[in-house]
Amino acid sequence: MDKYGQALINNASKLDAVTDACGEITKLATVIVENNSKAATIALLRRLSEAVDNPKHKIEAKKAAQVVNSSLIEFYGYLTLQEICMPTEEPDEDTRTLQDLLDELNALVGLQKVKNKVQDLIMYQKVQKMRREKKLHSVKNTLHLAFTGNPGTGKATVARIVGRIYKRIGLLSKGHFVEVSRTDLIVGYQGQTALKVERVIEQAKGGVLFIDEAYSITENDHADSYGRECLTELTKALENYREDLVVIVAGYTEPMNKFFDFNPGLKSRFNTFIEFDDYSPNELDMILISICKNNDYILDEEAKEKIHLYFEHQTSAKDENFANGRLVRNLYDDLVMNHARRVINTANPGSVELSMIKAEDFIF
């Protein structure tokens, strides 16, 4: 939030206190800052006029109202300049074709069941769109998806690609990607969570809203009013913006199943559930080799053998917190650091020495 918006809310809160407005003035200021609401602005101006004209209010309240009025003017002055300097519509710089995006999806290591399901979904949606264009009956299924599985299995990566594909086939107007978690949706004040969710939805319209660990919205306490407030707004958005918004919820399989069991109204808005399997040792090998290649590193054969045995051990001993791709990324970071410690002591290292990761760099 910019400093002018924060100042407006802070000063509104002070006016609330000296006029015993029970938070109504602060709420109006928050709606103005969050949503640039004309109705809330008019309502706030009325409250300021009442504070100044009401003989019951002391001079302290009148001064506080004047400060809020000045803050409101400063906020809208800043907002106008921001709109002039920062266009609201950013050009779509993604020039990839539909085939490029499908190739990118297919190039991901493993995830064959996921790829098949996504491709089936794309073909279905394309045909339904063509049927609508020919005035034929088509099922109005929602585009919203649920991704379940352990961390590091590529859920966010696939979600990004799906958004761009939907844009290319005309199902979304923008295809951009907005990722949020519980802390981005829930505020510990009554009425504020709804405003925050509305703002997130507004940012995501035309693209994909990806909610990671969605079950955390209600997992702490199912009677939590803020969590319920969040789900109420989210459920409304799923229905109201179904024509130009894809919401993808993701998280561990079992907590996500419980999440939907406790929220049948929310579950009914999701037509497609996709399970992301853990990677096998061979797939983890492929991911590591790919990361190395993209960064101009090479694994020698002995290093590959040792690392493969390590992946076999990790996959056989895994629990529900198995990190999949994150395990590979962390290992890569360790390998590169150990390689640097070794090579720094080499006199005039050549390109081979600077790029070759050896078994001795694998320290575990």
Short mmCIF file of C-alpha atoms in Angstrom, two decimals:
data_model
loop_
_atom_site.label_atom_id
_atom_site.label_comp_id
_atom_site.label_asym_id
_atom_site.label_seq_id
_atom_site.Cartn_x
_atom_site.Cartn_y
_atom_site.Cartn_z
CA MET A 1 0.00 0.00 0.00
CA ASP A 2 1.38 3.47 -0.90
CA LYS A 3 2.06 6.03 1.84
CA TYR A 4 -0.88 8.24 0.81
CA GLY A 5 -3.34 5.39 1.12
CA GLN A 6 -1.89 4.38 4.48
CA ALA A 7 -2.07 7.98 5.70
CA LEU A 8 -5.73 8.21 4.69
CA ILE A 9 -6.59 5.03 6.63
CA ASN A 10 -4.58 6.08 9.68
CA ASN A 11 -6.17 9.52 9.84
CA ALA A 12 -9.64 8.02 9.29
CA SER A 13 -8.98 5.73 12.25
CA LYS A 14 -8.18 8.76 14.43
CA LEU A 15 -11.42 10.44 13.33
CA ASP A 16 -13.26 7.22 14.18
CA ALA A 17 -11.89 7.37 17.69
CA VAL A 18 -12.83 11.00 18.43
CA THR A 19 -16.34 10.69 16.91
CA ASP A 20 -17.17 7.18 18.25
CA ALA A 21 -17.95 6.01 14.71
CA CYS A 22 -17.31 2.33 15.57
CA GLY A 23 -14.87 1.82 12.69
CA GLU A 24 -17.23 2.97 9.93
CA ILE A 25 -14.99 5.82 8.78
CA THR A 26 -11.93 3.57 8.70
CA LYS A 27 -13.87 1.01 6.69
CA LEU A 28 -14.86 3.63 4.11
CA ALA A 29 -11.25 4.80 3.81
CA THR A 30 -10.07 1.22 3.36
CA VAL A 31 -12.61 0.60 0.59
CA ILE A 32 -11.41 3.76 -1.17
CA VAL A 33 -7.75 2.70 -0.97
CA GLU A 34 -8.40 -0.94 -1.86
CA ASN A 35 -10.98 -0.49 -4.62
CA ASN A 36 -10.89 3.20 -5.62
CA SER A 37 -14.62 3.26 -4.83
CA LYS A 38 -16.57 6.38 -5.81
CA ALA A 39 -19.51 5.38 -3.60
CA ALA A 40 -17.24 5.03 -0.57
CA THR A 41 -15.62 8.40 -1.38
CA ILE A 42 -19.00 10.16 -1.44
CA ALA A 43 -20.01 8.44 1.80
CA LEU A 44 -16.74 9.48 3.47
CA LEU A 45 -17.16 13.09 2.37
CA ARG A 46 -20.64 13.08 3.94
CA ARG A 47 -19.18 11.79 7.20
CA LEU A 48 -16.52 14.51 7.13
CA SER A 49 -19.17 17.17 6.57
CA GLU A 50 -21.20 15.79 9.48
CA ALA A 51 -18.13 15.82 11.73
CA VAL A 52 -17.43 19.48 10.93
CA ASP A 53 -21.05 20.71 11.09
CA ASN A 54 -22.29 18.71 14.09
CA PRO A 55 -22.28 21.02 17.14
CA LYS A 56 -21.94 18.00 19.43
CA HIS A 57 -18.44 17.30 18.16
CA LYS A 58 -15.54 19.04 19.83
CA ILE A 59 -12.86 21.04 18.07
CA GLU A 60 -10.63 17.94 18.14
CA ALA A 61 -13.09 16.06 15.93
CA LYS A 62 -13.39 18.96 13.51
CA LYS A 63 -9.60 19.15 13.13
CA ALA A 64 -9.40 15.37 12.63
CA ALA A 65 -12.04 15.62 9.87
CA GLN A 66 -10.03 18.33 8.13
CA VAL A 67 -6.91 16.15 8.27
CA VAL A 68 -8.83 13.23 6.69
CA ASN A 69 -10.12 15.57 3.99
CA SER A 70 -6.54 16.66 3.19
CA SER A 71 -5.40 13.02 3.14
CA LEU A 72 -8.22 12.16 0.74
CA ILE A 73 -7.17 14.95 -1.63
CA GLU A 74 -3.53 13.85 -1.46
CA PHE A 75 -4.50 10.22 -2.08
CA TYR A 76 -6.55 11.00 -5.18
CA GLY A 77 -3.85 13.34 -6.47
CA TYR A 78 -1.30 10.54 -6.14
CA LEU A 79 -3.71 8.03 -7.70
CA THR A 80 -4.29 10.26 -10.73
CA LEU A 81 -0.55 10.65 -11.32
CA GLN A 82 -0.09 6.90 -10.96
CA GLU A 83 -2.77 6.22 -13.57
CA ILE A 84 -1.13 8.68 -15.97
CA CYS A 85 2.37 7.23 -15.52
CA MET A 86 1.37 3.56 -15.25
CA PRO A 87 -1.12 2.27 -17.85
CA THR A 88 -3.61 -0.18 -16.36
CA GLU A 89 -3.38 -2.55 -19.32
CA GLU A 90 0.04 -4.06 -19.85
CA PRO A 91 0.76 -5.39 -23.35
CA ASP A 92 0.87 -9.15 -23.73
CA GLU A 93 4.55 -9.81 -24.34
CA ASP A 94 4.19 -13.59 -24.48
CA THR A 95 4.49 -14.45 -28.17
CA ARG A 96 4.47 -18.24 -27.75
CA THR A 97 2.00 -20.09 -29.93
CA LEU A 98 -0.38 -22.77 -28.70
CA GLN A 99 2.00 -25.43 -30.02
CA ASP A 100 4.92 -23.74 -28.22
CA LEU A 101 3.01 -23.92 -24.95
CA LEU A 102 2.00 -27.55 -25.50
CA ASP A 103 5.64 -28.37 -26.28
CA GLU A 104 6.66 -26.64 -23.05
CA LEU A 105 4.13 -28.71 -21.12
CA ASN A 106 5.32 -31.94 -22.73
CA ALA A 107 8.97 -31.04 -22.07
CA LEU A 108 8.40 -31.13 -18.31
CA VAL A 109 10.03 -34.15 -16.70
CA GLY A 110 7.57 -36.91 -15.72
CA LEU A 111 3.98 -35.91 -14.88
CA GLN A 112 2.57 -38.05 -17.68
CA LYS A 113 -0.85 -38.43 -16.05
CA VAL A 114 -0.98 -34.67 -15.49
CA LYS A 115 -0.03 -33.94 -19.11
CA ASN A 116 -2.67 -36.34 -20.43
CA LYS A 117 -5.36 -34.83 -18.21
CA VAL A 118 -4.45 -31.25 -19.15
CA GLN A 119 -4.35 -32.08 -22.87
CA ASP A 120 -7.75 -33.80 -22.65
CA LEU A 121 -9.08 -30.74 -20.85
CA ILE A 122 -7.73 -28.40 -23.53
CA MET A 123 -9.23 -30.47 -26.37
CA TYR A 124 -12.58 -30.57 -24.59
CA GLN A 125 -12.64 -26.82 -23.98
CA LYS A 126 -11.64 -26.07 -27.59
CA VAL A 127 -14.46 -28.23 -28.93
CA GLN A 128 -17.00 -26.70 -26.53
CA LYS A 129 -15.91 -23.23 -27.66
CA MET A 130 -16.35 -24.21 -31.32
CA ARG A 131 -19.79 -25.68 -30.54
CA ARG A 132 -20.87 -22.40 -28.91
CA GLU A 133 -19.67 -20.46 -31.94
CA LYS A 134 -21.88 -22.70 -34.14
CA LYS A 135 -24.87 -22.13 -31.81
CA LEU A 136 -24.78 -25.76 -30.66
CA HIS A 137 -25.51 -26.79 -27.10
CA SER A 138 -22.40 -26.85 -24.93
CA VAL A 139 -21.96 -27.75 -21.28
CA LYS A 140 -21.10 -24.68 -19.20
CA ASN A 141 -18.50 -26.41 -17.07
CA THR A 142 -16.26 -24.11 -15.07
CA LEU A 143 -12.58 -23.82 -15.89
CA HIS A 144 -11.51 -24.01 -12.24
CA LEU A 145 -9.04 -26.76 -11.27
CA ALA A 146 -7.76 -28.49 -8.14
CA PHE A 147 -4.15 -29.72 -8.11
CA THR A 148 -3.19 -32.17 -5.36
CA GLY A 149 0.13 -33.74 -4.46
CA ASN A 150 3.35 -33.21 -2.56
CA PRO A 151 5.43 -30.02 -2.88
CA GLY A 152 7.91 -29.63 -5.73
CA THR A 153 5.87 -31.62 -8.27
CA GLY A 154 5.37 -28.73 -10.69
CA LYS A 155 1.84 -27.61 -9.76
CA ALA A 156 2.57 -23.89 -10.10
CA THR A 157 4.53 -24.46 -13.32
CA VAL A 158 1.66 -26.35 -14.92
CA ALA A 159 -0.82 -23.72 -13.68
CA ARG A 160 1.14 -20.98 -15.45
CA ILE A 161 1.17 -22.94 -18.71
CA VAL A 162 -2.56 -23.71 -18.47
CA GLY A 163 -3.30 -19.98 -18.10
CA ARG A 164 -1.33 -19.12 -21.23
CA ILE A 165 -2.92 -21.98 -23.18
CA TYR A 166 -6.41 -20.85 -22.19
CA LYS A 167 -5.51 -17.36 -23.40
CA ARG A 168 -4.33 -18.74 -26.75
CA ILE A 169 -7.55 -20.71 -27.34
CA GLY A 170 -9.70 -17.72 -26.38
CA LEU A 171 -11.00 -18.83 -22.99
CA LEU A 172 -9.19 -16.10 -21.02
CA SER A 173 -8.66 -12.48 -22.02
CA LYS A 174 -5.16 -12.11 -20.51
CA GLY A 175 -3.80 -15.44 -19.30
CA HIS A 176 -1.61 -13.88 -16.60
CA PHE A 177 -0.76 -15.65 -13.33
CA VAL A 178 -1.42 -14.46 -9.77
CA GLU A 179 -0.18 -16.69 -6.94
CA VAL A 180 -1.46 -16.22 -3.38
CA SER A 181 -1.59 -18.03 -0.05
CA ARG A 182 -3.67 -17.62 3.14
CA THR A 183 -1.75 -14.52 4.27
CA ASP A 184 -2.56 -12.78 0.97
CA LEU A 185 -6.30 -13.36 1.44
CA ILE A 186 -7.10 -13.10 5.14
CA VAL A 187 -6.91 -10.07 7.44
CA GLY A 188 -7.57 -10.26 11.17
CA TYR A 189 -10.28 -7.63 11.13
CA GLN A 190 -13.97 -8.16 10.56
CA GLY A 191 -14.98 -7.08 7.05
CA GLN A 192 -11.44 -6.53 5.81
CA THR A 193 -10.89 -10.06 4.51
CA ALA A 194 -13.72 -9.67 2.00
CA LEU A 195 -12.12 -6.49 0.69
CA LYS A 196 -8.74 -8.15 0.38
CA VAL A 197 -10.18 -11.15 -1.49
CA GLU A 198 -12.09 -8.80 -3.82
CA ARG A 199 -8.86 -6.97 -4.62
CA VAL A 200 -7.00 -10.21 -5.37
CA ILE A 201 -9.86 -11.37 -7.62
CA GLU A 202 -9.78 -8.04 -9.45
CA GLN A 203 -6.05 -8.46 -10.11
CA ALA A 204 -6.53 -12.02 -11.37
CA LYS A 205 -9.54 -11.45 -13.66
CA GLY A 206 -8.70 -12.52 -17.18
CA GLY A 207 -6.06 -14.95 -15.97
CA VAL A 208 -5.23 -17.62 -13.40
CA LEU A 209 -5.52 -17.20 -9.63
CA PHE A 210 -3.34 -19.89 -8.05
CA ILE A 211 -4.03 -20.50 -4.34
CA ASP A 212 -1.26 -22.61 -2.83
CA GLU A 213 -2.01 -24.67 0.29
CA ALA A 214 -5.66 -23.65 -0.06
CA TYR A 215 -6.66 -25.86 2.89
CA SER A 216 -4.81 -23.45 5.22
CA ILE A 217 -7.70 -21.00 4.78
CA THR A 218 -9.73 -23.08 7.23
CA GLU A 219 -7.41 -25.74 8.65
CA ASN A 220 -6.59 -23.89 11.89
CA ASP A 221 -10.18 -23.59 13.04
CA HIS A 222 -13.21 -24.41 10.95
CA ALA A 223 -15.20 -21.93 13.02
CA ASP A 224 -12.76 -19.16 12.14
CA SER A 225 -14.95 -16.30 10.89
CA TYR A 226 -12.15 -14.82 8.77
CA GLY A 227 -11.65 -18.12 6.96
CA ARG A 228 -15.39 -18.39 6.33
CA GLU A 229 -15.47 -14.80 5.09
CA CYS A 230 -12.65 -15.60 2.67
CA LEU A 231 -14.40 -18.72 1.34
CA THR A 232 -17.69 -16.85 0.93
CA GLU A 233 -16.05 -14.21 -1.26
CA LEU A 234 -14.03 -16.81 -3.13
CA THR A 235 -17.10 -18.94 -3.87
CA LYS A 236 -18.96 -15.89 -5.20
CA ALA A 237 -16.02 -15.04 -7.48
CA LEU A 238 -15.86 -18.61 -8.81
CA GLU A 239 -19.41 -18.22 -10.04
CA ASN A 240 -19.52 -14.54 -10.98
CA TYR A 241 -16.33 -14.50 -13.04
CA ARG A 242 -16.41 -18.03 -14.42
CA GLU A 243 -16.30 -16.68 -18.00
CA ASP A 244 -12.92 -14.96 -17.61
CA LEU A 245 -11.17 -16.31 -14.52
CA VAL A 246 -9.55 -19.63 -13.69
CA VAL A 247 -8.99 -20.41 -10.02
CA ILE A 248 -6.57 -23.24 -9.32
CA VAL A 249 -6.35 -24.45 -5.73
CA ALA A 250 -3.40 -26.62 -4.78
CA GLY A 251 -1.89 -28.47 -1.84
CA TYR A 252 -1.14 -31.79 -0.20
CA THR A 253 -3.60 -34.49 -1.22
CA GLU A 254 -5.12 -35.46 2.14
CA PRO A 255 -5.59 -31.94 3.54
CA MET A 256 -7.10 -30.86 0.21
CA ASN A 257 -9.56 -33.75 0.31
CA LYS A 258 -10.61 -32.70 3.83
CA PHE A 259 -10.80 -29.07 2.71
CA PHE A 260 -13.33 -29.94 0.00
CA ASP A 261 -15.24 -32.32 2.29
CA PHE A 262 -15.82 -29.42 4.70
CA ASN A 263 -16.78 -27.07 1.86
CA PRO A 264 -19.17 -28.89 -0.51
CA GLY A 265 -20.40 -25.60 -1.99
CA LEU A 266 -16.85 -24.76 -2.98
CA LYS A 267 -16.16 -28.24 -4.30
CA SER A 268 -19.14 -28.05 -6.67
CA ARG A 269 -17.42 -25.18 -8.50
CA PHE A 270 -14.47 -27.39 -9.48
CA ASN A 271 -14.92 -29.82 -12.35
CA THR A 272 -11.38 -31.13 -12.67
CA PHE A 273 -9.12 -32.64 -10.00
CA ILE A 274 -5.56 -33.53 -11.01
CA GLU A 275 -3.19 -35.55 -8.83
CA PHE A 276 0.53 -34.82 -9.18
CA ASP A 277 2.60 -37.93 -8.47
CA ASP A 278 6.01 -37.85 -6.81
CA TYR A 279 9.03 -38.06 -9.09
CA SER A 280 10.94 -41.34 -9.49
CA PRO A 281 14.76 -41.49 -9.00
CA ASN A 282 15.26 -41.49 -12.78
CA GLU A 283 13.04 -38.41 -13.15
CA LEU A 284 14.95 -36.64 -10.39
CA ASP A 285 18.16 -37.46 -12.30
CA MET A 286 16.68 -35.87 -15.42
CA ILE A 287 15.63 -32.73 -13.55
CA LEU A 288 19.12 -32.29 -12.07
CA ILE A 289 20.83 -32.84 -15.43
CA SER A 290 18.48 -30.31 -17.02
CA ILE A 291 19.22 -27.67 -14.36
CA CYS A 292 22.95 -28.27 -14.76
CA LYS A 293 22.71 -27.99 -18.55
CA ASN A 294 20.76 -24.74 -18.37
CA ASN A 295 23.50 -23.29 -16.17
CA ASP A 296 26.52 -24.65 -18.11
CA TYR A 297 27.44 -27.39 -15.65
CA ILE A 298 28.11 -31.06 -16.40
CA LEU A 299 27.99 -34.06 -14.07
CA ASP A 300 30.73 -36.63 -14.53
CA GLU A 301 29.70 -40.30 -14.58
CA GLU A 302 30.82 -41.09 -11.04
CA ALA A 303 28.87 -38.10 -9.72
CA LYS A 304 25.76 -39.27 -11.62
CA GLU A 305 26.02 -42.73 -10.05
CA LYS A 306 26.42 -41.42 -6.50
CA ILE A 307 23.59 -38.94 -6.91
CA HIS A 308 21.28 -41.58 -8.41
CA LEU A 309 21.84 -43.81 -5.35
CA TYR A 310 21.07 -40.80 -3.15
CA PHE A 311 17.80 -40.19 -5.00
CA GLU A 312 16.87 -43.87 -4.69
CA HIS A 313 17.40 -43.68 -0.94
CA GLN A 314 15.42 -40.45 -0.62
CA THR A 315 12.43 -41.76 -2.61
CA SER A 316 12.35 -45.07 -0.71
CA ALA A 317 12.47 -43.30 2.67
CA LYS A 318 10.13 -40.45 1.76
CA ASP A 319 7.23 -39.27 3.88
CA GLU A 320 4.40 -36.84 3.14
CA ASN A 321 6.89 -33.95 3.19
CA PHE A 322 9.04 -35.34 0.37
CA ALA A 323 10.23 -32.26 -1.53
CA ASN A 324 10.56 -33.66 -5.10
CA GLY A 325 11.87 -30.88 -7.37
CA ARG A 326 12.86 -28.76 -4.39
CA LEU A 327 15.11 -31.59 -3.23
CA VAL A 328 16.86 -31.42 -6.61
CA ARG A 329 17.18 -27.64 -6.52
CA ASN A 330 18.71 -27.74 -3.01
CA LEU A 331 21.14 -30.46 -4.09
CA TYR A 332 22.12 -28.46 -7.17
CA ASP A 333 22.88 -25.42 -5.01
CA ASP A 334 25.10 -27.56 -2.74
CA LEU A 335 26.90 -29.12 -5.70
CA VAL A 336 27.68 -25.75 -7.25
CA MET A 337 28.97 -24.35 -3.96
CA ASN A 338 31.18 -27.41 -3.32
CA HIS A 339 32.44 -27.23 -6.91
CA ALA A 340 33.38 -23.56 -6.37
CA ARG A 341 35.27 -24.39 -3.16
CA ARG A 342 37.28 -27.02 -5.04
CA VAL A 343 37.96 -25.11 -8.25
CA ILE A 344 39.04 -21.89 -6.54
CA ASN A 345 42.24 -23.67 -5.55
CA THR A 346 42.99 -24.70 -9.16
CA ALA A 347 45.56 -22.57 -10.99
CA ASN A 348 44.16 -21.10 -14.21
CA PRO A 349 41.13 -23.43 -14.51
CA GLY A 350 39.81 -23.96 -18.04
CA SER A 351 36.20 -24.23 -19.18
CA VAL A 352 36.13 -27.97 -18.44
CA GLU A 353 37.25 -27.48 -14.82
CA LEU A 354 34.83 -24.58 -14.39
CA SER A 355 31.85 -26.61 -15.61
CA MET A 356 32.55 -30.22 -14.51
CA ILE A 357 30.91 -31.33 -11.25
CA LYS A 358 32.69 -34.38 -9.84
CA ALA A 359 31.76 -37.05 -7.33
CA GLU A 360 33.85 -35.31 -4.68
CA ASP A 361 31.55 -32.29 -4.97
CA PHE A 362 28.69 -34.46 -3.76
CA ILE A 363 29.01 -34.22 0.03
CA PHE A 364 26.17 -35.63 2.06
#
